[in-house]
Amino acid sequence: MIRELKNNSCNLAAIDIGSNAARILIKSVTDKYDDNQHTLHYKKLQFLRIPLRLGIDVFSIGKISEEREKQLIRTMKIFRQLLIIYNVEDFRVCATSAFRDAKNGKRIRHYIQKNLNLDIDIITGDEEARILRDNNVPIAGNLLYMDVGGGSTELSLVCDEKLIKSRSFNIGTLRLLNNSVSEEDWEQMKATVKEMIDGYDNVQIVGSGGNINKLYRLSPKRNRKKDTLTVVALERLYKHLSSLTVEERMEQYDLRPSRADVIVPAAQLFLMVADIAKAESISVPTVGLADGIVNELAEKIFLTE
């Protein structure tokens, strides 16, 4: 906890070690305290995404390979330097599905902690869902928060800002690409989603993750004022992307290789849930796990007495 801050401002950071990529987000946060009320203002200083694709190893051989371990350590060294360069005063490092499942995850975590002084929290799917859910803009009504990652998908049903149910599934884009999801797993997810929303009308989907953010930006039919993407527009985009090779997607849509392959199974997952929920559109507030981590750090510093 930071005890004294100059000008009620500080730089905070989040490091998110996902199944598809590792990211660092650094923001400047200023607390404008007036009339006994705190208002936090955020300014992005740095965002860097490295496509480590740890899940490629973990979901096929059960552990992080020696080569990807080296790449991860190199990446963490770069992130550590960025924390110093930007005078970051507080930060949190979180790892998700691939680290949770990797047989050598705890050993690698210990090595990074000991040698780079980066304490990695291997968070559960429920914790991941909570961070994303709590840091999106509240919307009245029945909301199904959905985050699709490389290794897992998190769903939370929230009704009038009250959590009703939350589930985490070991079904993600890299697992689907790697044929690591059985038909039984797929059907079980569908059944669970149906059970989650049973009895709730007009369920709205709130999507998060790099893939839905990219799909939103790629669609010419998105609603910029409401930050929504219609299911019809997503279906059209999905059909077109599915008809292309990875190389063609990269060329036509200027996509990175690590996005061009996973974007199709991500769209498939969103469309499957939208079909069950009978949703006509998906809200895309473009708030990710790293944003949520920074927001929680800021609230602890400035809003906790």
PDB file of N, CA and C in Angstrom, residues 84-126:
ATOM      1  N   ILE A  84      10.210  -0.301 -13.906  1.00  0.00           N
ATOM      2  CA  ILE A  84      11.215   0.640 -13.388  1.00  0.00           C
ATOM      3  C   ILE A  84      11.214   1.926 -14.206  1.00  0.00           C
ATOM      4  N   ILE A  85      11.210   1.785 -15.533  1.00  0.00           N
ATOM      5  CA  ILE A  85      11.266   2.954 -16.424  1.00  0.00           C
ATOM      6  C   ILE A  85      10.096   3.903 -16.164  1.00  0.00           C
ATOM      7  N   TYR A  86       8.911   3.352 -15.925  1.00  0.00           N
ATOM      8  CA  TYR A  86       7.724   4.179 -15.730  1.00  0.00           C
ATOM      9  C   TYR A  86       7.460   4.514 -14.254  1.00  0.00           C
ATOM     10  N   ASN A  87       8.421   4.220 -13.393  1.00  0.00           N
ATOM     11  CA  ASN A  87       8.281   4.543 -11.968  1.00  0.00           C
ATOM     12  C   ASN A  87       6.961   4.019 -11.389  1.00  0.00           C
ATOM     13  N   VAL A  88       6.674   2.769 -11.696  1.00  0.00           N
ATOM     14  CA  VAL A  88       5.439   2.161 -11.207  1.00  0.00           C
ATOM     15  C   VAL A  88       5.540   1.954  -9.698  1.00  0.00           C
ATOM     16  N   GLU A  89       4.512   2.415  -8.990  1.00  0.00           N
ATOM     17  CA  GLU A  89       4.540   2.369  -7.532  1.00  0.00           C
ATOM     18  C   GLU A  89       3.817   1.153  -6.961  1.00  0.00           C
ATOM     19  N   ASP A  90       2.941   0.553  -7.738  1.00  0.00           N
ATOM     20  CA  ASP A  90       2.295  -0.681  -7.297  1.00  0.00           C
ATOM     21  C   ASP A  90       1.848  -1.456  -8.541  1.00  0.00           C
ATOM     22  N   PHE A  91       1.862  -2.776  -8.443  1.00  0.00           N
ATOM     23  CA  PHE A  91       1.483  -3.604  -9.582  1.00  0.00           C
ATOM     24  C   PHE A  91       1.038  -4.977  -9.092  1.00  0.00           C
ATOM     25  N   ARG A  92       0.386  -5.709  -9.996  1.00  0.00           N
ATOM     26  CA  ARG A  92       0.000  -7.087  -9.703  1.00  0.00           C
ATOM     27  C   ARG A  92       0.235  -7.927 -10.949  1.00  0.00           C
ATOM     28  N   VAL A  93       0.746  -9.145 -10.746  1.00  0.00           N
ATOM     29  CA  VAL A  93       0.979 -10.089 -11.834  1.00  0.00           C
ATOM     30  C   VAL A  93       0.016 -11.256 -11.667  1.00  0.00           C
ATOM     31  N   CYS A  94      -0.795 -11.520 -12.697  1.00  0.00           N
ATOM     32  CA  CYS A  94      -1.750 -12.625 -12.641  1.00  0.00           C
ATOM     33  C   CYS A  94      -1.512 -13.582 -13.805  1.00  0.00           C
ATOM     34  N   ALA A  95      -1.639 -14.870 -13.532  1.00  0.00           N
ATOM     35  CA  ALA A  95      -1.552 -15.897 -14.573  1.00  0.00           C
ATOM     36  C   ALA A  95      -2.857 -16.685 -14.558  1.00  0.00           C
ATOM     37  N   THR A  96      -3.290 -17.111 -15.753  1.00  0.00           N
ATOM     38  CA  THR A  96      -4.606 -17.742 -15.846  1.00  0.00           C
ATOM     39  C   THR A  96      -4.530 -19.208 -16.289  1.00  0.00           C
ATOM     40  N   SER A  97      -5.347 -19.610 -17.222  1.00  0.00           N
ATOM     41  CA  SER A  97      -5.621 -21.028 -17.492  1.00  0.00           C
ATOM     42  C   SER A  97      -4.392 -21.889 -17.754  1.00  0.00           C
ATOM     43  N   ALA A  98      -3.490 -21.443 -18.632  1.00  0.00           N
ATOM     44  CA  ALA A  98      -2.332 -22.274 -18.974  1.00  0.00           C
ATOM     45  C   ALA A  98      -1.462 -22.535 -17.746  1.00  0.00           C
ATOM     46  N   PHE A  99      -1.234 -21.501 -16.946  1.00  0.00           N
ATOM     47  CA  PHE A  99      -0.431 -21.671 -15.728  1.00  0.00           C
ATOM     48  C   PHE A  99      -1.144 -22.570 -14.729  1.00  0.00           C
ATOM     49  N   ARG A 100      -2.457 -22.450 -14.663  1.00  0.00           N
ATOM     50  CA  ARG A 100      -3.221 -23.293 -13.734  1.00  0.00           C
ATOM     51  C   ARG A 100      -3.054 -24.766 -14.063  1.00  0.00           C
ATOM     52  N   ASP A 101      -2.994 -25.081 -15.352  1.00  0.00           N
ATOM     53  CA  ASP A 101      -2.960 -26.473 -15.791  1.00  0.00           C
ATOM     54  C   ASP A 101      -1.552 -27.038 -15.984  1.00  0.00           C
ATOM     55  N   ALA A 102      -0.557 -26.176 -16.083  1.00  0.00           N
ATOM     56  CA  ALA A 102       0.810 -26.632 -16.388  1.00  0.00           C
ATOM     57  C   ALA A 102       1.420 -27.393 -15.207  1.00  0.00           C
ATOM     58  N   LYS A 103       1.959 -28.577 -15.483  1.00  0.00           N
ATOM     59  CA  LYS A 103       2.596 -29.370 -14.432  1.00  0.00           C
ATOM     60  C   LYS A 103       3.794 -28.651 -13.827  1.00  0.00           C
ATOM     61  N   ASN A 104       4.494 -27.857 -14.640  1.00  0.00           N
ATOM     62  CA  ASN A 104       5.685 -27.149 -14.154  1.00  0.00           C
ATOM     63  C   ASN A 104       5.396 -25.680 -13.857  1.00  0.00           C
ATOM     64  N   GLY A 105       4.108 -25.314 -13.757  1.00  0.00           N
ATOM     65  CA  GLY A 105       3.746 -23.921 -13.521  1.00  0.00           C
ATOM     66  C   GLY A 105       4.274 -23.382 -12.205  1.00  0.00           C
ATOM     67  N   LYS A 106       4.150 -24.170 -11.132  1.00  0.00           N
ATOM     68  CA  LYS A 106       4.601 -23.704  -9.818  1.00  0.00           C
ATOM     69  C   LYS A 106       6.119 -23.528  -9.777  1.00  0.00           C
ATOM     70  N   ARG A 107       6.858 -24.430 -10.438  1.00  0.00           N
ATOM     71  CA  ARG A 107       8.325 -24.301 -10.465  1.00  0.00           C
ATOM     72  C   ARG A 107       8.741 -23.032 -11.202  1.00  0.00           C
ATOM     73  N   ILE A 108       8.114 -22.769 -12.359  1.00  0.00           N
ATOM     74  CA  ILE A 108       8.447 -21.578 -13.137  1.00  0.00           C
ATOM     75  C   ILE A 108       8.064 -20.324 -12.356  1.00  0.00           C
ATOM     76  N   ARG A 109       6.924 -20.387 -11.702  1.00  0.00           N
ATOM     77  CA  ARG A 109       6.481 -19.258 -10.874  1.00  0.00           C
ATOM     78  C   ARG A 109       7.505 -18.951  -9.783  1.00  0.00           C
ATOM     79  N   HIS A 110       7.990 -19.997  -9.122  1.00  0.00           N
ATOM     80  CA  HIS A 110       8.984 -19.813  -8.060  1.00  0.00           C
ATOM     81  C   HIS A 110      10.278 -19.205  -8.612  1.00  0.00           C
ATOM     82  N   TYR A 111      10.704 -19.663  -9.794  1.00  0.00           N
ATOM     83  CA  TYR A 111      11.942 -19.145 -10.393  1.00  0.00           C
ATOM     84  C   TYR A 111      11.804 -17.644 -10.689  1.00  0.00           C
ATOM     85  N   ILE A 112      10.670 -17.253 -11.258  1.00  0.00           N
ATOM     86  CA  ILE A 112      10.457 -15.844 -11.602  1.00  0.00           C
ATOM     87  C   ILE A 112      10.383 -14.987 -10.346  1.00  0.00           C
ATOM     88  N   GLN A 113       9.742 -15.506  -9.319  1.00  0.00           N
ATOM     89  CA  GLN A 113       9.660 -14.770  -8.058  1.00  0.00           C
ATOM     90  C   GLN A 113      11.044 -14.562  -7.450  1.00  0.00           C
ATOM     91  N   LYS A 114      11.836 -15.612  -7.452  1.00  0.00           N
ATOM     92  CA  LYS A 114      13.152 -15.562  -6.819  1.00  0.00           C
ATOM     93  C   LYS A 114      14.141 -14.709  -7.599  1.00  0.00           C
ATOM     94  N   ASN A 115      14.129 -14.805  -8.927  1.00  0.00           N
ATOM     95  CA  ASN A 115      15.145 -14.152  -9.737  1.00  0.00           C
ATOM     96  C   ASN A 115      14.736 -12.793 -10.293  1.00  0.00           C
ATOM     97  N   LEU A 116      13.435 -12.554 -10.435  1.00  0.00           N
ATOM     98  CA  LEU A 116      12.981 -11.277 -11.008  1.00  0.00           C
ATOM     99  C   LEU A 116      12.151 -10.454 -10.029  1.00  0.00           C
ATOM    100  N   ASN A 117      11.921 -11.006  -8.845  1.00  0.00           N
ATOM    101  CA  ASN A 117      11.131 -10.301  -7.825  1.00  0.00           C
ATOM    102  C   ASN A 117       9.743  -9.936  -8.347  1.00  0.00           C
ATOM    103  N   LEU A 118       9.146 -10.837  -9.112  1.00  0.00           N
ATOM    104  CA  LEU A 118       7.789 -10.673  -9.597  1.00  0.00           C
ATOM    105  C   LEU A 118       6.932 -11.784  -8.994  1.00  0.00           C
ATOM    106  N   ASP A 119       6.035 -11.419  -8.108  1.00  0.00           N
ATOM    107  CA  ASP A 119       5.189 -12.385  -7.418  1.00  0.00           C
ATOM    108  C   ASP A 119       3.956 -12.674  -8.276  1.00  0.00           C
ATOM    109  N   ILE A 120       3.878 -13.874  -8.829  1.00  0.00           N
ATOM    110  CA  ILE A 120       2.788 -14.229  -9.743  1.00  0.00           C
ATOM    111  C   ILE A 120       1.633 -14.871  -8.976  1.00  0.00           C
ATOM    112  N   ASP A 121       0.438 -14.301  -9.130  1.00  0.00           N
ATOM    113  CA  ASP A 121      -0.778 -14.909  -8.593  1.00  0.00           C
ATOM    114  C   ASP A 121      -1.392 -15.787  -9.679  1.00  0.00           C
ATOM    115  N   ILE A 122      -1.447 -17.087  -9.446  1.00  0.00           N
ATOM    116  CA  ILE A 122      -2.136 -17.982 -10.379  1.00  0.00           C
ATOM    117  C   ILE A 122      -3.599 -17.999  -9.951  1.00  0.00           C
ATOM    118  N   ILE A 123      -4.409 -17.195 -10.634  1.00  0.00           N
ATOM    119  CA  ILE A 123      -5.785 -16.991 -10.190  1.00  0.00           C
ATOM    120  C   ILE A 123      -6.725 -18.042 -10.774  1.00  0.00           C
ATOM    121  N   THR A 124      -7.789 -18.296 -10.064  1.00  0.00           N
ATOM    122  CA  THR A 124      -8.793 -19.257 -10.519  1.00  0.00           C
ATOM    123  C   THR A 124      -9.658 -18.625 -11.605  1.00  0.00           C
ATOM    124  N   GLY A 125     -10.410 -19.466 -12.284  1.00  0.00           N
ATOM    125  CA  GLY A 125     -11.342 -18.955 -13.271  1.00  0.00           C
ATOM    126  C   GLY A 125     -12.392 -18.061 -12.639  1.00  0.00           C
ATOM    127  N   ASP A 126     -12.822 -18.400 -11.413  1.00  0.00           N
ATOM    128  CA  ASP A 126     -13.820 -17.577 -10.720  1.00  0.00           C
ATOM    129  C   ASP A 126     -13.262 -16.202 -10.380  1.00  0.00           C
TER     130      ASP A 126
END
